[in-house]
PDB file of C-alpha atoms in Angstrom:
ATOM      1  CA  UNK C  24      26.245   0.575 -20.527  1.00  0.00           C
ATOM      2  CA  UNK C  25      24.511  -1.820 -22.872  1.00  0.00           C
ATOM      3  CA  UNK C  26      22.107  -0.310 -25.364  1.00  0.00           C
ATOM      4  CA  UNK C  27      19.472  -2.983 -24.604  1.00  0.00           C
ATOM      5  CA  UNK C  28      18.772  -1.230 -21.273  1.00  0.00           C
ATOM      6  CA  UNK C  29      16.913   1.478 -23.185  1.00  0.00           C
ATOM      7  CA  UNK C  30      15.226  -0.875 -25.611  1.00  0.00           C
ATOM      8  CA  UNK C  31      11.567   0.139 -25.868  1.00  0.00           C
ATOM      9  CA  UNK C  32      12.180   3.268 -23.776  1.00  0.00           C
ATOM     10  CA  UNK C  33      10.547   5.471 -26.408  1.00  0.00           C
ATOM     11  CA  UNK C  34       7.344   3.449 -26.192  1.00  0.00           C
ATOM     12  CA  UNK C  35       7.405   3.692 -22.407  1.00  0.00           C
ATOM     13  CA  UNK C  36       7.789   7.459 -22.582  1.00  0.00           C
ATOM     14  CA  UNK C  37       4.872   7.626 -24.992  1.00  0.00           C
ATOM     15  CA  UNK C  38       2.650   5.630 -22.644  1.00  0.00           C
ATOM     16  CA  UNK C  39       3.551   7.873 -19.709  1.00  0.00           C
ATOM     17  CA  UNK C  40       2.863  10.987 -21.804  1.00  0.00           C
ATOM     18  CA  UNK C  41      -0.584   9.665 -22.769  1.00  0.00           C
ATOM     19  CA  UNK C  42      -1.319   8.911 -19.096  1.00  0.00           C
ATOM     20  CA  UNK C  43      -0.291  12.409 -17.942  1.00  0.00           C
ATOM     21  CA  UNK C  44      -1.922  14.318 -20.819  1.00  0.00           C
ATOM     22  CA  UNK C  45      -5.506  14.352 -19.428  1.00  0.00           C
ATOM     23  CA  UNK C  46      -4.223  15.687 -16.089  1.00  0.00           C
ATOM     24  CA  UNK C  47      -2.270  18.430 -17.838  1.00  0.00           C
ATOM     25  CA  UNK C  48      -5.310  19.396 -19.938  1.00  0.00           C
ATOM     26  CA  UNK C  49      -7.533  19.483 -16.840  1.00  0.00           C
ATOM     27  CA  UNK C  50      -5.027  21.677 -15.018  1.00  0.00           C
ATOM     28  CA  UNK C  51      -4.812  24.015 -18.022  1.00  0.00           C
ATOM     29  CA  UNK C  52      -8.599  24.430 -18.036  1.00  0.00           C
ATOM     30  CA  UNK C  53      -8.662  25.230 -14.312  1.00  0.00           C
ATOM     31  CA  UNK C  54      -5.757  27.652 -14.714  1.00  0.00           C
ATOM     32  CA  UNK C  55      -7.522  29.439 -17.550  1.00  0.00           C
ATOM     33  CA  UNK C  56     -10.890  29.878 -15.824  1.00  0.00           C
ATOM     34  CA  UNK C  57     -10.410  29.487 -12.044  1.00  0.00           C
ATOM     35  CA  UNK C  58      -6.883  29.289 -10.602  1.00  0.00           C
ATOM     36  CA  UNK C  59      -5.075  32.200 -12.291  1.00  0.00           C
ATOM     37  CA  UNK C  60      -1.700  31.217 -10.809  1.00  0.00           C
ATOM     38  CA  UNK C  61       1.372  33.412 -11.229  1.00  0.00           C
ATOM     39  CA  UNK C  62       4.024  32.660 -13.839  1.00  0.00           C
ATOM     40  CA  UNK C  63       6.506  31.668 -11.109  1.00  0.00           C
ATOM     41  CA  UNK C  64       4.061  29.128  -9.730  1.00  0.00           C
ATOM     42  CA  UNK C  65       3.293  27.817 -13.216  1.00  0.00           C
ATOM     43  CA  UNK C  66       7.014  27.379 -13.865  1.00  0.00           C
ATOM     44  CA  UNK C  67       7.395  25.341 -10.656  1.00  0.00           C
ATOM     45  CA  UNK C  68       4.423  23.164 -11.633  1.00  0.00           C
ATOM     46  CA  UNK C  69       5.790  22.679 -15.156  1.00  0.00           C
ATOM     47  CA  UNK C  70       9.142  21.555 -13.744  1.00  0.00           C
ATOM     48  CA  UNK C  71       7.325  19.197 -11.389  1.00  0.00           C
ATOM     49  CA  UNK C  72       5.345  17.694 -14.261  1.00  0.00           C
ATOM     50  CA  UNK C  73       8.535  17.230 -16.266  1.00  0.00           C
ATOM     51  CA  UNK C  74      10.240  15.492 -13.335  1.00  0.00           C
ATOM     52  CA  UNK C  75       7.169  13.287 -12.881  1.00  0.00           C
ATOM     53  CA  UNK C  76       7.227  12.353 -16.567  1.00  0.00           C
ATOM     54  CA  UNK C  77      10.920  11.476 -16.479  1.00  0.00           C
ATOM     55  CA  UNK C  78      10.624   9.669 -13.145  1.00  0.00           C
ATOM     56  CA  UNK C  79       7.716   7.500 -14.251  1.00  0.00           C
ATOM     57  CA  UNK C  80       9.404   6.738 -17.569  1.00  0.00           C
ATOM     58  CA  UNK C  81      12.662   5.625 -15.960  1.00  0.00           C
ATOM     59  CA  UNK C  82      10.818   3.712 -13.241  1.00  0.00           C
ATOM     60  CA  UNK C  83       8.666   1.749 -15.683  1.00  0.00           C
ATOM     61  CA  UNK C  84      11.697   1.031 -17.843  1.00  0.00           C
ATOM     62  CA  UNK C  85      13.474  -0.252 -14.747  1.00  0.00           C
ATOM     63  CA  UNK C  86      10.483  -2.449 -13.953  1.00  0.00           C
ATOM     64  CA  UNK C  87      10.571  -4.027 -17.403  1.00  0.00           C
ATOM     65  CA  UNK C  88      14.289  -4.754 -17.456  1.00  0.00           C
ATOM     66  CA  UNK C  89      14.922  -5.306 -13.742  1.00  0.00           C
ATOM     67  CA  UNK C  90      12.069  -5.909 -11.311  1.00  0.00           C
ATOM     68  CA  UNK C  91      10.011  -8.330 -13.389  1.00  0.00           C
ATOM     69  CA  UNK C  92      12.881 -10.598 -14.520  1.00  0.00           C
ATOM     70  CA  UNK C  93      14.633 -10.711 -11.136  1.00  0.00           C
ATOM     71  CA  UNK C  94      11.336 -11.260  -9.310  1.00  0.00           C
ATOM     72  CA  UNK C  95      10.514 -14.226 -11.500  1.00  0.00           C
ATOM     73  CA  UNK C  96      14.010 -15.698 -11.158  1.00  0.00           C
ATOM     74  CA  UNK C  97      13.951 -15.333  -7.367  1.00  0.00           C
ATOM     75  CA  UNK C  98      10.529 -16.991  -7.337  1.00  0.00           C
ATOM     76  CA  UNK C  99      11.789 -19.958  -9.322  1.00  0.00           C
ATOM     77  CA  UNK C 100      14.787 -20.334  -7.007  1.00  0.00           C
ATOM     78  CA  UNK C 101      12.623 -20.148  -3.881  1.00  0.00           C
ATOM     79  CA  UNK C 102      10.090 -22.592  -5.288  1.00  0.00           C
ATOM     80  CA  UNK C 103      12.832 -25.158  -5.928  1.00  0.00           C
ATOM     81  CA  UNK C 104      14.149 -25.330  -2.351  1.00  0.00           C
ATOM     82  CA  UNK C 105      13.396 -28.414  -0.245  1.00  0.00           C
ATOM     83  CA  UNK C 106      12.225 -26.643   2.904  1.00  0.00           C
ATOM     84  CA  UNK C 107       9.213 -24.888   1.417  1.00  0.00           C
ATOM     85  CA  UNK C 108       7.939 -23.739   4.827  1.00  0.00           C
ATOM     86  CA  UNK C 109      10.666 -21.101   4.816  1.00  0.00           C
ATOM     87  CA  UNK C 110       8.767 -19.312   2.043  1.00  0.00           C
ATOM     88  CA  UNK C 111       6.235 -18.115   4.638  1.00  0.00           C
ATOM     89  CA  UNK C 112       8.619 -15.957   6.758  1.00  0.00           C
ATOM     90  CA  UNK C 113      10.424 -14.872   3.579  1.00  0.00           C
ATOM     91  CA  UNK C 114       7.080 -13.730   2.183  1.00  0.00           C
ATOM     92  CA  UNK C 115       6.394 -11.695   5.309  1.00  0.00           C
ATOM     93  CA  UNK C 116       9.775  -9.965   5.167  1.00  0.00           C
ATOM     94  CA  UNK C 117       9.480  -9.177   1.443  1.00  0.00           C
ATOM     95  CA  UNK C 118       5.908  -7.917   1.826  1.00  0.00           C
ATOM     96  CA  UNK C 119       6.858  -5.726   4.776  1.00  0.00           C
ATOM     97  CA  UNK C 120       9.814  -4.033   3.114  1.00  0.00           C
ATOM     98  CA  UNK C 121       8.142  -3.718  -0.299  1.00  0.00           C
ATOM     99  CA  UNK C 122       5.342  -1.744   1.350  1.00  0.00           C
ATOM    100  CA  UNK C 123       7.786   0.185   3.528  1.00  0.00           C
ATOM    101  CA  UNK C 124       9.441   1.412   0.314  1.00  0.00           C
ATOM    102  CA  UNK C 125       6.176   1.944  -1.587  1.00  0.00           C
ATOM    103  CA  UNK C 126       5.988   5.595  -2.761  1.00  0.00           C
ATOM    104  CA  UNK C 127       2.171   5.681  -2.772  1.00  0.00           C
ATOM    105  CA  UNK C 128       2.044   4.513   0.852  1.00  0.00           C
ATOM    106  CA  UNK C 129       4.511   7.247   1.817  1.00  0.00           C
ATOM    107  CA  UNK C 130       2.296   9.884   0.222  1.00  0.00           C
ATOM    108  CA  UNK C 131      -0.795   8.563   2.015  1.00  0.00           C
ATOM    109  CA  UNK C 132       0.727   8.464   5.498  1.00  0.00           C
ATOM    110  CA  UNK C 133       2.170  11.957   5.082  1.00  0.00           C
ATOM    111  CA  UNK C 134      -1.244  13.294   4.074  1.00  0.00           C
ATOM    112  CA  UNK C 135      -2.913  11.501   7.001  1.00  0.00           C
ATOM    113  CA  UNK C 136      -0.457  12.901   9.551  1.00  0.00           C
ATOM    114  CA  UNK C 137      -0.851  16.394   8.119  1.00  0.00           C
ATOM    115  CA  UNK C 138      -4.657  16.241   7.989  1.00  0.00           C
ATOM    116  CA  UNK C 139      -4.883  14.822  11.522  1.00  0.00           C
ATOM    117  CA  UNK C 140      -2.404  17.401  12.882  1.00  0.00           C
ATOM    118  CA  UNK C 141      -0.156  14.619  14.148  1.00  0.00           C
ATOM    119  CA  UNK C 142      -2.939  12.670  15.877  1.00  0.00           C
ATOM    120  CA  UNK C 143      -2.179   9.673  13.622  1.00  0.00           C
ATOM    121  CA  UNK C 144       1.649   9.537  13.466  1.00  0.00           C
ATOM    122  CA  UNK C 145       3.273   8.757  10.141  1.00  0.00           C
ATOM    123  CA  UNK C 146       5.476   5.964  11.508  1.00  0.00           C
ATOM    124  CA  UNK C 147       2.607   4.209  13.300  1.00  0.00           C
ATOM    125  CA  UNK C 148       0.499   4.075  10.145  1.00  0.00           C
ATOM    126  CA  UNK C 149       3.475   3.029   8.011  1.00  0.00           C
ATOM    127  CA  UNK C 150       4.319   0.077  10.260  1.00  0.00           C
ATOM    128  CA  UNK C 151       0.654  -0.879  10.518  1.00  0.00           C
ATOM    129  CA  UNK C 152       0.201  -1.041   6.739  1.00  0.00           C
ATOM    130  CA  UNK C 153       3.577  -2.744   6.207  1.00  0.00           C
ATOM    131  CA  UNK C 154       2.858  -5.456   8.779  1.00  0.00           C
ATOM    132  CA  UNK C 155      -0.564  -6.047   7.233  1.00  0.00           C
ATOM    133  CA  UNK C 156       0.905  -6.494   3.766  1.00  0.00           C
ATOM    134  CA  UNK C 157       3.665  -8.718   5.143  1.00  0.00           C
ATOM    135  CA  UNK C 158       1.066 -11.017   6.682  1.00  0.00           C
ATOM    136  CA  UNK C 159      -0.946 -11.067   3.448  1.00  0.00           C
ATOM    137  CA  UNK C 160       2.117 -12.097   1.404  1.00  0.00           C
ATOM    138  CA  UNK C 161       2.842 -14.832   3.973  1.00  0.00           C
ATOM    139  CA  UNK C 162      -0.766 -16.047   3.600  1.00  0.00           C
ATOM    140  CA  UNK C 163      -0.335 -16.001  -0.170  1.00  0.00           C
ATOM    141  CA  UNK C 164       2.705 -18.253   0.252  1.00  0.00           C
ATOM    142  CA  UNK C 165       0.551 -20.639   2.296  1.00  0.00           C
ATOM    143  CA  UNK C 166      -2.076 -20.545  -0.466  1.00  0.00           C
ATOM    144  CA  UNK C 167       0.485 -21.559  -3.096  1.00  0.00           C
ATOM    145  CA  UNK C 168       1.960 -24.336  -0.924  1.00  0.00           C
ATOM    146  CA  UNK C 169      -1.401 -25.803   0.111  1.00  0.00           C
ATOM    147  CA  UNK C 170      -3.444 -25.100  -3.009  1.00  0.00           C
ATOM    148  CA  UNK C 171      -6.294 -23.410  -1.104  1.00  0.00           C
ATOM    149  CA  UNK C 172      -8.704 -21.329  -3.154  1.00  0.00           C
ATOM    150  CA  UNK C 173      -8.373 -17.584  -2.786  1.00  0.00           C
ATOM    151  CA  UNK C 174     -12.014 -17.464  -1.671  1.00  0.00           C
ATOM    152  CA  UNK C 175     -11.012 -19.060   1.653  1.00  0.00           C
ATOM    153  CA  UNK C 176      -9.058 -15.872   2.380  1.00  0.00           C
ATOM    154  CA  UNK C 177     -10.914 -13.101   0.553  1.00  0.00           C
ATOM    155  CA  UNK C 178     -14.514 -13.817   1.619  1.00  0.00           C
ATOM    156  CA  UNK C 179     -13.887 -14.197   5.393  1.00  0.00           C
ATOM    157  CA  UNK C 180     -11.492 -11.244   5.236  1.00  0.00           C
ATOM    158  CA  UNK C 181     -14.033  -8.796   3.824  1.00  0.00           C
ATOM    159  CA  UNK C 182     -16.747 -10.096   6.162  1.00  0.00           C
ATOM    160  CA  UNK C 183     -14.380  -9.446   9.074  1.00  0.00           C
ATOM    161  CA  UNK C 184     -13.594  -5.985   7.682  1.00  0.00           C
ATOM    162  CA  UNK C 185     -17.288  -5.080   7.524  1.00  0.00           C
ATOM    163  CA  UNK C 186     -17.709  -6.206  11.129  1.00  0.00           C
ATOM    164  CA  UNK C 187     -14.672  -4.200  12.253  1.00  0.00           C
ATOM    165  CA  UNK C 188     -16.000  -1.071  10.552  1.00  0.00           C
ATOM    166  CA  UNK C 189     -18.781  -1.001  13.144  1.00  0.00           C
ATOM    167  CA  UNK C 190     -16.256  -0.731  15.989  1.00  0.00           C
ATOM    168  CA  UNK C 191     -13.815   1.650  14.318  1.00  0.00           C
ATOM    169  CA  UNK C 192     -14.144   5.386  13.805  1.00  0.00           C
ATOM    170  CA  UNK C 193     -15.176   6.858  10.457  1.00  0.00           C
ATOM    171  CA  UNK C 194     -11.733   8.416  10.095  1.00  0.00           C
ATOM    172  CA  UNK C 195      -9.905   5.112  10.339  1.00  0.00           C
ATOM    173  CA  UNK C 196     -12.475   3.409   8.102  1.00  0.00           C
ATOM    174  CA  UNK C 197     -11.735   5.872   5.302  1.00  0.00           C
ATOM    175  CA  UNK C 198      -7.984   5.598   5.810  1.00  0.00           C
ATOM    176  CA  UNK C 199      -8.187   1.796   5.900  1.00  0.00           C
ATOM    177  CA  UNK C 200      -9.832   1.435   2.503  1.00  0.00           C
ATOM    178  CA  UNK C 201      -7.479   4.002   0.961  1.00  0.00           C
ATOM    179  CA  UNK C 202      -4.541   2.061   2.424  1.00  0.00           C
ATOM    180  CA  UNK C 203      -5.739  -1.063   0.660  1.00  0.00           C
ATOM    181  CA  UNK C 204      -5.594   0.774  -2.645  1.00  0.00           C
ATOM    182  CA  UNK C 205      -2.182   2.398  -2.301  1.00  0.00           C
ATOM    183  CA  UNK C 206      -0.539  -0.759  -0.915  1.00  0.00           C
ATOM    184  CA  UNK C 207      -1.014  -2.452  -4.289  1.00  0.00           C
ATOM    185  CA  UNK C 208       1.401  -0.037  -5.907  1.00  0.00           C
ATOM    186  CA  UNK C 209       4.293  -0.588  -8.330  1.00  0.00           C
ATOM    187  CA  UNK C 210       6.591  -2.285  -5.797  1.00  0.00           C
ATOM    188  CA  UNK C 211       4.059  -4.995  -4.973  1.00  0.00           C
ATOM    189  CA  UNK C 212       2.522  -5.343  -8.410  1.00  0.00           C
ATOM    190  CA  UNK C 213       5.898  -5.796 -10.100  1.00  0.00           C
ATOM    191  CA  UNK C 214       8.519  -7.496  -7.965  1.00  0.00           C
ATOM    192  CA  UNK C 215       6.376  -9.602  -5.587  1.00  0.00           C
ATOM    193  CA  UNK C 216       3.766 -10.549  -8.182  1.00  0.00           C
ATOM    194  CA  UNK C 217       6.488 -11.677 -10.589  1.00  0.00           C
ATOM    195  CA  UNK C 218       8.055 -13.670  -7.762  1.00  0.00           C
ATOM    196  CA  UNK C 219       4.775 -15.463  -7.055  1.00  0.00           C
ATOM    197  CA  UNK C 220       4.368 -16.360 -10.716  1.00  0.00           C
ATOM    198  CA  UNK C 221       7.897 -17.792 -10.634  1.00  0.00           C
ATOM    199  CA  UNK C 222       7.174 -19.840  -7.501  1.00  0.00           C
ATOM    200  CA  UNK C 223       3.937 -21.224  -8.951  1.00  0.00           C
ATOM    201  CA  UNK C 224       5.691 -22.154 -12.216  1.00  0.00           C
ATOM    202  CA  UNK C 225       8.139 -24.503 -10.441  1.00  0.00           C
ATOM    203  CA  UNK C 226       5.818 -25.820  -7.699  1.00  0.00           C
ATOM    204  CA  UNK C 227       4.353 -29.225  -8.498  1.00  0.00           C
ATOM    205  CA  UNK C 228       0.611 -29.194  -9.064  1.00  0.00           C
ATOM    206  CA  UNK C 229       0.395 -25.391  -9.318  1.00  0.00           C
ATOM    207  CA  UNK C 230      -0.613 -23.314 -12.324  1.00  0.00           C
ATOM    208  CA  UNK C 231       1.144 -19.929 -12.668  1.00  0.00           C
ATOM    209  CA  UNK C 232      -2.026 -18.410 -14.104  1.00  0.00           C
ATOM    210  CA  UNK C 233      -4.349 -19.751 -11.399  1.00  0.00           C
ATOM    211  CA  UNK C 234      -2.063 -19.824  -8.353  1.00  0.00           C
ATOM    212  CA  UNK C 235       0.504 -17.155  -9.201  1.00  0.00           C
ATOM    213  CA  UNK C 236      -2.073 -14.399  -9.391  1.00  0.00           C
ATOM    214  CA  UNK C 237      -4.529 -13.377  -6.679  1.00  0.00           C
ATOM    215  CA  UNK C 238      -1.830 -12.169  -4.306  1.00  0.00           C
ATOM    216  CA  UNK C 239      -2.631  -8.532  -5.104  1.00  0.00           C
ATOM    217  CA  UNK C 240      -6.216  -9.071  -3.909  1.00  0.00           C
ATOM    218  CA  UNK C 241      -4.903 -10.250  -0.539  1.00  0.00           C
ATOM    219  CA  UNK C 242      -2.488  -7.325  -0.383  1.00  0.00           C
ATOM    220  CA  UNK C 243      -5.405  -4.943  -0.963  1.00  0.00           C
ATOM    221  CA  UNK C 244      -7.365  -6.565   1.861  1.00  0.00           C
ATOM    222  CA  UNK C 245      -4.636  -6.802   4.517  1.00  0.00           C
ATOM    223  CA  UNK C 246      -4.071  -3.036   5.114  1.00  0.00           C
ATOM    224  CA  UNK C 247      -7.827  -2.589   5.516  1.00  0.00           C
ATOM    225  CA  UNK C 248      -7.854  -5.095   8.382  1.00  0.00           C
ATOM    226  CA  UNK C 249      -4.655  -3.802   9.983  1.00  0.00           C
ATOM    227  CA  UNK C 250      -5.691  -0.127   9.876  1.00  0.00           C
ATOM    228  CA  UNK C 251      -9.179  -0.957  11.165  1.00  0.00           C
ATOM    229  CA  UNK C 252      -7.493  -2.814  14.027  1.00  0.00           C
ATOM    230  CA  UNK C 253      -5.447   0.312  14.711  1.00  0.00           C
ATOM    231  CA  UNK C 254      -8.671   2.342  14.644  1.00  0.00           C
ATOM    232  CA  UNK C 255     -10.277   0.061  17.238  1.00  0.00           C
ATOM    233  CA  UNK C 256      -7.214   0.417  19.487  1.00  0.00           C
ATOM    234  CA  UNK C 257      -7.367   4.206  19.116  1.00  0.00           C
ATOM    235  CA  UNK C 258     -11.097   4.167  19.943  1.00  0.00           C
ATOM    236  CA  UNK C 259     -10.456   2.207  23.138  1.00  0.00           C
ATOM    237  CA  UNK C 260      -7.677   4.596  24.086  1.00  0.00           C
ATOM    238  CA  UNK C 261      -9.970   7.572  23.537  1.00  0.00           C
ATOM    239  CA  UNK C 262     -12.691   5.971  25.688  1.00  0.00           C
ATOM    240  CA  UNK C 263     -10.193   5.271  28.470  1.00  0.00           C
ATOM    241  CA  UNK C 264      -8.975   8.878  28.380  1.00  0.00           C
ATOM    242  CA  UNK C 265     -12.568  10.139  28.394  1.00  0.00           C
ATOM    243  CA  UNK C 266     -13.467   7.979  31.413  1.00  0.00           C
ATOM    244  CA  UNK C 267     -10.295   9.098  33.189  1.00  0.00           C
ATOM    245  CA  UNK C 268     -11.104  12.776  32.601  1.00  0.00           C
ATOM    246  CA  UNK C 269     -14.694  12.282  33.763  1.00  0.00           C
ATOM    247  CA  UNK C 270     -13.455  10.576  36.928  1.00  0.00           C
ATOM    248  CA  UNK C 271     -11.036  13.426  37.638  1.00  0.00           C
ATOM    249  CA  UNK C 272     -13.800  15.985  37.080  1.00  0.00           C
ATOM    250  CA  UNK C 273     -16.160  14.224  39.465  1.00  0.00           C
ATOM    251  CA  UNK C 274     -13.360  13.930  42.054  1.00  0.00           C
ATOM    252  CA  UNK C 275     -12.648  17.653  41.808  1.00  0.00           C
ATOM    253  CA  UNK C 276     -16.325  18.472  42.257  1.00  0.00           C
ATOM    254  CA  UNK C 277     -16.536  16.190  45.299  1.00  0.00           C
ATOM    255  CA  UNK C 278     -13.461  17.815  46.871  1.00  0.00           C
ATOM    256  CA  UNK C 279     -14.982  21.234  46.448  1.00  0.00           C
TER     257      UNK C 279
END
């Protein structure tokens, strides 16, 4: 194992410790005045915090030495191919699987399924968010290839989202906007963003600073639209079930 793999690892650990410190202090205050948890529970929490610290440290170190460089190199290779149209389906596939593996998305869908008592299945929400992000990455590829301004995608997208909110339930509206936040997690903001910067750097007439960035904004918007669409479909299903039950009730009354 080469020593350069852990170059700057101490600084990364320090940054993670600074990020976790306020949460630890807040927990200590609550434990002192409100929670009063047992020593066994405190030991479990302490082990969990330690594992979180180590996990984040190793993950961020891996991002610096692995995800960012390979993402940029893949982007440069993809941007140099002759058949640039193939970048669009490739973008969809990468966006889909990056979100499918996103830890923050996994946490969200598990919480949603638990809070809804299984009404909103974990797999359904996962595929909905993943497909939305896949489409947004494909649109970002189109933006790089054509040179369209990001406003042509962002402004109509949020206008459409506000319109869809009216026809979706409050539950799905809340989930939709949370999905937009968690979808822009470390997988998307490291590997795919670096890839887009690489593509823009080798595409004629494109500026990596102007055209390489902006993809994360589209990724944040896409799950909102896809989950709101799911909410509208659920609302229609609920209305159909309600009408069906009402019809059966009236039929039973008539028979009596």
